[in-house]
mmCIF file of C-alpha atoms in Angstrom:
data_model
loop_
_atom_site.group_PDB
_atom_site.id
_atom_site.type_symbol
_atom_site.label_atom_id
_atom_site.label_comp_id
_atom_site.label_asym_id
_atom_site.label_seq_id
_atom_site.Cartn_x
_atom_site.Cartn_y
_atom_site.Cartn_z
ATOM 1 C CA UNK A 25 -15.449 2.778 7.309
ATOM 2 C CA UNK A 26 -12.341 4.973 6.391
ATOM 3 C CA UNK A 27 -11.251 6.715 3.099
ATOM 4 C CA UNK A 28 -8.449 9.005 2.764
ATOM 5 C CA UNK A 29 -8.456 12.271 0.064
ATOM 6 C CA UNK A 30 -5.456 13.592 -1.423
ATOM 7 C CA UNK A 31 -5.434 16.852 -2.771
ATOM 8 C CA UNK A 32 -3.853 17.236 -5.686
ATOM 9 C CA UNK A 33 -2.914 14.490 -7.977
ATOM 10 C CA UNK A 34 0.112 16.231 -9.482
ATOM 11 C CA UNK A 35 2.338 18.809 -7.407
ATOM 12 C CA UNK A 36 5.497 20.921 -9.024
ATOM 13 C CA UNK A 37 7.893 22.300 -6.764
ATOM 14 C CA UNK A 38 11.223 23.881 -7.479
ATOM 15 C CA UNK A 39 14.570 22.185 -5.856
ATOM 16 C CA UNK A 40 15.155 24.013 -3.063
ATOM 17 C CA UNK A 41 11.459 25.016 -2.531
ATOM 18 C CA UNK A 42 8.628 23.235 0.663
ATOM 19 C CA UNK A 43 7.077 20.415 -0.434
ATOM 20 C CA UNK A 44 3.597 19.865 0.755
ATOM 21 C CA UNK A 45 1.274 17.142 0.434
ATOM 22 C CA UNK A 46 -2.421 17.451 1.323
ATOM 23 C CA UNK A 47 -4.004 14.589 3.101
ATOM 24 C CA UNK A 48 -7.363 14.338 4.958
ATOM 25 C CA UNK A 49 -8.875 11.249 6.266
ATOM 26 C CA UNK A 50 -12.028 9.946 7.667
ATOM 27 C CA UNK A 51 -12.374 7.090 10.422
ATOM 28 C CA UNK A 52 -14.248 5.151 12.670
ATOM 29 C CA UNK A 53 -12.157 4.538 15.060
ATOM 30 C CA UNK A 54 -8.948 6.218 16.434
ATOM 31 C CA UNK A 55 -6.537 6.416 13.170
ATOM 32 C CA UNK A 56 -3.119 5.168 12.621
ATOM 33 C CA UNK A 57 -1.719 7.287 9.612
ATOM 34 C CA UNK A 58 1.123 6.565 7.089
ATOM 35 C CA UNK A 59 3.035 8.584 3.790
ATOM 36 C CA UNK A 60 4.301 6.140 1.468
ATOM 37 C CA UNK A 61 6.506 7.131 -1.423
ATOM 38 C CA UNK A 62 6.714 4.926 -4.707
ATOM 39 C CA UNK A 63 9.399 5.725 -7.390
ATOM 40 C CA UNK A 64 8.716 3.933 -10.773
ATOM 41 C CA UNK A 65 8.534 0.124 -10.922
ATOM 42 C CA UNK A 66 9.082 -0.199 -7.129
ATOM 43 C CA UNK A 67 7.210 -1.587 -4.794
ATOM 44 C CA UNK A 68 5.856 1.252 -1.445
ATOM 45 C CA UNK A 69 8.636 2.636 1.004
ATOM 46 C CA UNK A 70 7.328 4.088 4.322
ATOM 47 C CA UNK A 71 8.173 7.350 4.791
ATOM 48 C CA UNK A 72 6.526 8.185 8.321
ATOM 49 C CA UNK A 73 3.896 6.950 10.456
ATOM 50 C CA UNK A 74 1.805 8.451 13.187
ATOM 51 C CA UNK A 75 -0.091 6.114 15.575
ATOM 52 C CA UNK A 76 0.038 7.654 19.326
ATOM 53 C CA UNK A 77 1.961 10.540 20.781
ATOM 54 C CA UNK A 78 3.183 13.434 19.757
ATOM 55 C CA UNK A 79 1.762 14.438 17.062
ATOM 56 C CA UNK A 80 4.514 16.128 15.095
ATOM 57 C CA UNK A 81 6.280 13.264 13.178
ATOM 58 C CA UNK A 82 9.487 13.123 11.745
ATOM 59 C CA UNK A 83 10.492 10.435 8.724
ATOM 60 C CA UNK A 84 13.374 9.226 6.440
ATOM 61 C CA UNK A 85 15.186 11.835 3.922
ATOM 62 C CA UNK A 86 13.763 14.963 5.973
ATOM 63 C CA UNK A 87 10.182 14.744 5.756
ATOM 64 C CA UNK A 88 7.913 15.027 8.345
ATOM 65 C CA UNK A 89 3.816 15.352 8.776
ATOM 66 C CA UNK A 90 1.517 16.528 11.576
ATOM 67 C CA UNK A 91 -1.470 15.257 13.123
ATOM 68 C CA UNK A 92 -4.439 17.137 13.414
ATOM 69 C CA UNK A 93 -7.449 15.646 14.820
ATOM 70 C CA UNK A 94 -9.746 19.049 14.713
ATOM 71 C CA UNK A 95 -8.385 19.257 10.946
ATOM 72 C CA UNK A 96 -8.485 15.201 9.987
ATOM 73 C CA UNK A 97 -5.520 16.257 8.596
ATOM 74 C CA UNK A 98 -2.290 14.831 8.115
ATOM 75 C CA UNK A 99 -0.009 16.629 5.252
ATOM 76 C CA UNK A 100 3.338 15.548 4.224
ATOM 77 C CA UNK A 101 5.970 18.263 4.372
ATOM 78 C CA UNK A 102 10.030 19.201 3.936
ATOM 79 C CA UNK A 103 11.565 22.149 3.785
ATOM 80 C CA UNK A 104 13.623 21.959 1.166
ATOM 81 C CA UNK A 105 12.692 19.669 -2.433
ATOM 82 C CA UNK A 106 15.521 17.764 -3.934
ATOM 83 C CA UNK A 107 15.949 16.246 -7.425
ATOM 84 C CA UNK A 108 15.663 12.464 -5.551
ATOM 85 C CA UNK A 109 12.132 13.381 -3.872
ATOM 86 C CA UNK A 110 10.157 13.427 -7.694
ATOM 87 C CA UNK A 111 8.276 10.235 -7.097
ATOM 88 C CA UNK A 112 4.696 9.402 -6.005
ATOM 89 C CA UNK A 113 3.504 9.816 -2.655
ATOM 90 C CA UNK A 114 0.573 7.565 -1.116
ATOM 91 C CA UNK A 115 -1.057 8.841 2.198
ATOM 92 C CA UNK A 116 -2.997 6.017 4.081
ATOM 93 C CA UNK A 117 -5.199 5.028 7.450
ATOM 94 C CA UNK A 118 -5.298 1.732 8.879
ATOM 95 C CA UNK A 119 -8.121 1.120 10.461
ATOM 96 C CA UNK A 120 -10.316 -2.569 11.457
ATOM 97 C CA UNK A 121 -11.457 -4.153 8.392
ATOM 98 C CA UNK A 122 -14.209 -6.294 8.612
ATOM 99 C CA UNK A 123 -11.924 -9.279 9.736
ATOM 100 C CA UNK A 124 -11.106 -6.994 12.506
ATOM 101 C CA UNK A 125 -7.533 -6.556 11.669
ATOM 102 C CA UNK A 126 -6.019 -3.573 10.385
ATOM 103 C CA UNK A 127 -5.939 -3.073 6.539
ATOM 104 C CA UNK A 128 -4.620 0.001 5.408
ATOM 105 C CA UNK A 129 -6.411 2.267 3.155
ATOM 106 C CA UNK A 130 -4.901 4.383 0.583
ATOM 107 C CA UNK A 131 -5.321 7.768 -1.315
ATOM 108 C CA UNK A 132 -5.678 8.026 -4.611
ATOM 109 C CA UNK A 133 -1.525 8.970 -5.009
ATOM 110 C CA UNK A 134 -0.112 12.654 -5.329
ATOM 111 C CA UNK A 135 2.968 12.732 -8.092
ATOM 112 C CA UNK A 136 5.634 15.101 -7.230
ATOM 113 C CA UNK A 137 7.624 16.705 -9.472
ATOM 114 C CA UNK A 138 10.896 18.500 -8.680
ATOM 115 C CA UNK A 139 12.018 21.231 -11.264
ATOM 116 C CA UNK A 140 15.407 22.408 -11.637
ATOM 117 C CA UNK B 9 16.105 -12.729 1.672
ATOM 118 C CA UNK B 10 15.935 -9.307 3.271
ATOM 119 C CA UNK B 11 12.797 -7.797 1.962
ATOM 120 C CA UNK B 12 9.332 -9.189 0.638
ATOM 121 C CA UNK B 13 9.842 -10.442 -2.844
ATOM 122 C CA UNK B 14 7.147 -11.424 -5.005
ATOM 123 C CA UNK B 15 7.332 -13.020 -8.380
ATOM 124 C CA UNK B 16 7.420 -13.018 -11.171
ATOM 125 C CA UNK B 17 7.639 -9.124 -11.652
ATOM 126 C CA UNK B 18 6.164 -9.154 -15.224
ATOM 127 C CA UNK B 19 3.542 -11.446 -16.327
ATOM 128 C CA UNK B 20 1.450 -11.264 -19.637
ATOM 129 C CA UNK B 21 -1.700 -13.346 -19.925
ATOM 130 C CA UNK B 22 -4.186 -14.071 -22.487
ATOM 131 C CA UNK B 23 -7.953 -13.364 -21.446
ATOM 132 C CA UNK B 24 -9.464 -16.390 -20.206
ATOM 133 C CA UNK B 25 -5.757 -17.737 -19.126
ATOM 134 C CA UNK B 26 -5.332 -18.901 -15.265
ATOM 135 C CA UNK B 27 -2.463 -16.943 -13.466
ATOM 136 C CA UNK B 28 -0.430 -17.768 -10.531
ATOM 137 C CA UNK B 29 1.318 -14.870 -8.160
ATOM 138 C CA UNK B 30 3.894 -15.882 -5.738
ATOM 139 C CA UNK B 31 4.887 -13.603 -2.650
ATOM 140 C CA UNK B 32 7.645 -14.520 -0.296
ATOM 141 C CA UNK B 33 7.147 -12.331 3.008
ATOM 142 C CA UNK B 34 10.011 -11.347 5.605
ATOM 143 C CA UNK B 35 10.498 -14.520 7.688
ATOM 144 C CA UNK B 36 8.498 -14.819 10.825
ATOM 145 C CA UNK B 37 6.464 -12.221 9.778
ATOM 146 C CA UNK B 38 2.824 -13.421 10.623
ATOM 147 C CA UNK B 39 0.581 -10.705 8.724
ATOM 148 C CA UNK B 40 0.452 -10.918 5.198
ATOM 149 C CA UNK B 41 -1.821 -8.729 3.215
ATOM 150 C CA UNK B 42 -2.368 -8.234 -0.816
ATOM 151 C CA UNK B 43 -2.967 -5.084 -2.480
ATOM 152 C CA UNK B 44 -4.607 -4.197 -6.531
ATOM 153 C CA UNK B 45 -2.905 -1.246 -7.507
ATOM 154 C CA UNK B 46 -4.832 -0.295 -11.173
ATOM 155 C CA UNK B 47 -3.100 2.695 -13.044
ATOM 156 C CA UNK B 48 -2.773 5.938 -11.729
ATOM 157 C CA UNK B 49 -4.675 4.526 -8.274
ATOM 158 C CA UNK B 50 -3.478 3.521 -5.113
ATOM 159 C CA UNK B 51 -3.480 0.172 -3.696
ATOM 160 C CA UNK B 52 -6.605 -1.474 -2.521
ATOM 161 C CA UNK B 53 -7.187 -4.173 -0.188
ATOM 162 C CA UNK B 54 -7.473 -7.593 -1.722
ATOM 163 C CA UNK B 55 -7.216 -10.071 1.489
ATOM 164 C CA UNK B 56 -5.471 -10.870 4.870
ATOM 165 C CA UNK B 57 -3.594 -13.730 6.536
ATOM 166 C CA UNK B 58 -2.524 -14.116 10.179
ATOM 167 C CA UNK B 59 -0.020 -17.000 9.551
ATOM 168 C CA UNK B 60 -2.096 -19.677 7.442
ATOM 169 C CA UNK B 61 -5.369 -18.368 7.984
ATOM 170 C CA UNK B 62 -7.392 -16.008 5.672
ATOM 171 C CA UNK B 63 -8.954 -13.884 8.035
ATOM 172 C CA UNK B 64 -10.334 -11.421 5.641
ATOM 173 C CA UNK B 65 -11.249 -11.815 1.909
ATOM 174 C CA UNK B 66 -13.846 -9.229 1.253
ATOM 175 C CA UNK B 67 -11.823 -6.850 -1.036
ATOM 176 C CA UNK B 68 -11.385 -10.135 -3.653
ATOM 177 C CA UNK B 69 -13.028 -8.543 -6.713
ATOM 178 C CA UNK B 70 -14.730 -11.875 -7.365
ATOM 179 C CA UNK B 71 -14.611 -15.726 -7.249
ATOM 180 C CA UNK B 72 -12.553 -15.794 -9.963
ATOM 181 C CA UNK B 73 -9.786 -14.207 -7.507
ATOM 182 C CA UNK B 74 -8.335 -16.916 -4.958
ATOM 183 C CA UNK B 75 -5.538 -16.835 -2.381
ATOM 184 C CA UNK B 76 -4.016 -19.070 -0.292
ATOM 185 C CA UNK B 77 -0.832 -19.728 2.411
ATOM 186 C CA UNK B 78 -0.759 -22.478 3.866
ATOM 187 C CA UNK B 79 2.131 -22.758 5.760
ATOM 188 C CA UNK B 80 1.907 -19.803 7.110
ATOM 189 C CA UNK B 81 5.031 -18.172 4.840
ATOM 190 C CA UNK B 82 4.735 -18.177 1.034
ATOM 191 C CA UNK B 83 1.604 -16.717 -0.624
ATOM 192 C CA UNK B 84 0.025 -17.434 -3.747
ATOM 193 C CA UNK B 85 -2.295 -15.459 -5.271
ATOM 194 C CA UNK B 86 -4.438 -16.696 -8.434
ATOM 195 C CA UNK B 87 -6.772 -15.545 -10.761
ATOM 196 C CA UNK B 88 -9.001 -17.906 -12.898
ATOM 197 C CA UNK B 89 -9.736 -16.977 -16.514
ATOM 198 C CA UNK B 90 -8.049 -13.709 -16.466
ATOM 199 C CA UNK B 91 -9.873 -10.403 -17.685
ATOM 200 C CA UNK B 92 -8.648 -7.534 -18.886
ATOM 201 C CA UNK B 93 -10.250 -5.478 -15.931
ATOM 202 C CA UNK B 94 -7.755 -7.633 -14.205
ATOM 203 C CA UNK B 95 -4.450 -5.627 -15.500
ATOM 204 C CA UNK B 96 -3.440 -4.021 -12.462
ATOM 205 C CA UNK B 97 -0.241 -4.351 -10.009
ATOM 206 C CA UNK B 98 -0.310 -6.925 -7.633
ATOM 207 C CA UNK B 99 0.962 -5.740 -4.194
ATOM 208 C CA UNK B 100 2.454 -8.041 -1.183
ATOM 209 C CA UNK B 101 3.160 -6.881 1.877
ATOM 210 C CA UNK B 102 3.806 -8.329 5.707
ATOM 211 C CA UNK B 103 3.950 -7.394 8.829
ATOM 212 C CA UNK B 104 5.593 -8.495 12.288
ATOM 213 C CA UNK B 105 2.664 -8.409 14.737
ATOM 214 C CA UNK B 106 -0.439 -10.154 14.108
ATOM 215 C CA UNK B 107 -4.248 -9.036 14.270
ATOM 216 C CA UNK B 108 -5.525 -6.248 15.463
ATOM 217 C CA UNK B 109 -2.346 -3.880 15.720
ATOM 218 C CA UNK B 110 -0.565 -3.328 11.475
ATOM 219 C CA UNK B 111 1.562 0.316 12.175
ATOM 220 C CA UNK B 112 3.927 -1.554 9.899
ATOM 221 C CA UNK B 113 3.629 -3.596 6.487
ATOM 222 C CA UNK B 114 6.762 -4.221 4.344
ATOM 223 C CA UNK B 115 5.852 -3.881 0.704
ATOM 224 C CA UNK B 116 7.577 -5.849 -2.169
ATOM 225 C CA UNK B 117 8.087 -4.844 -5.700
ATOM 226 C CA UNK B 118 4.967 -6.118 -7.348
ATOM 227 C CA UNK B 119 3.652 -8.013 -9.920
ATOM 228 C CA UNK B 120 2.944 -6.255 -12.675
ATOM 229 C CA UNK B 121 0.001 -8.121 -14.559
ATOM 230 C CA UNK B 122 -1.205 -7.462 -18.122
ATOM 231 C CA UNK B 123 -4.344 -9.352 -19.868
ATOM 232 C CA UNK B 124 -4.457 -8.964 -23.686
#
């Protein structure tokens, strides 16, 4: 089994200010991790993904998350928030269903507001 | 086309009315998964194909909830005698590489269903 925990369903930052998401996650088996972002009406956009390797991982319009395995950890970050980034942000694991392919599961969604 | 497109984006049903969702995957992608997104939640796992077989239909909230591909491209995903517990967006997404290995699913827009 594998569930993923957001913390935080709504997050204010400042343009200009970090942004940082808070995900944790718990699996059976070795974890492939993934940040989605969803603006209004649209469908999910991949931001990043982890699956081996290092474990520092760099995405699309300057984000980036780490993996920590002693932590089950793997928050979004960036060091500066712009305007654009104000959308919602899904953290997921995709781990073996019972079909024994891959399904990915989701968190619950952290919405991120940018303030002027 | 480009991206996965699903349709229609909007659909309004009467309780008790039988609904039909269409999803068009990236071509030659052979994963093709659907996901429930309710409001303010993030997607869950509805069901899985590799090509034209359903591999994994345990998240289908019940029999009333029936999907199908069968040639192994377009999806269609239907729901008999629609409740209003059904109202949700419907997610589509595919992937390149069959079971086992998903570090990459394309999502499309949705369809966004309402049951008065």
């Amino acid at each position: 089994a594998q569930s993923v925990t957001q913390l935080g369903s709504h997050v204010s930052v400042s343009e200009g200010a970090l942004v940082l998401l808070r995900c944790n996650y718990s699996s059976s088996v070795p974890p492939y991790l993934f940040w989605y972002v969803q603006y209004p009406n649209q469908g999910l956009q991949l931001l990043l993904k982890y699956t081996t390797g290092a474990t520092l991982v760099k995405g699309i319009n300057g984000f980036e998350a780490e993996f920590k395995k002693s932590e089950t950890s793997f928050h979004l970050t960036k060091p500066s928030a712009h305007m654009s980034d104000a959308a919602e942000y899904f953290c997921a694991v995709s781990g073996l269903s019972s079909g024994s392919a891959r399904q990915l599961t989701f968190g619950s969604g952290t919405q991120l507001t940018v303030l002027p | 086309g480009a991206g996965v497109s699903q349709s229609p984006r909007y659909k309004v049903a009467k309780r008790g009315q039988d609904v039909a969702l269409r999803c068009d995957p990236i071509s030659g992608h052979v994963s093709l998964f659907w996901y429930q997104q309710a409001l303010g939640q993030g997607p869950e796992f509805l069901t899985y194909f590799q090509n034209e077989a359903q591999l994994d239909k345990s998240g289908l909230p019940s029999d009333r909830f029936f999907a199908e591909r069968p040639e192994g491209s377009v999806s269609t995903l239907k729901i008999q005698r629609t409740q209003q517990e059904d109202s949700a967006v419907y997610l589509c997404a595919s992937s390149l590489r069959d079971r086992g290995l998903v570090t990459e699913a394309f999502f499309g827009q949705g369809t966004r269903l309402t049951v008065v």
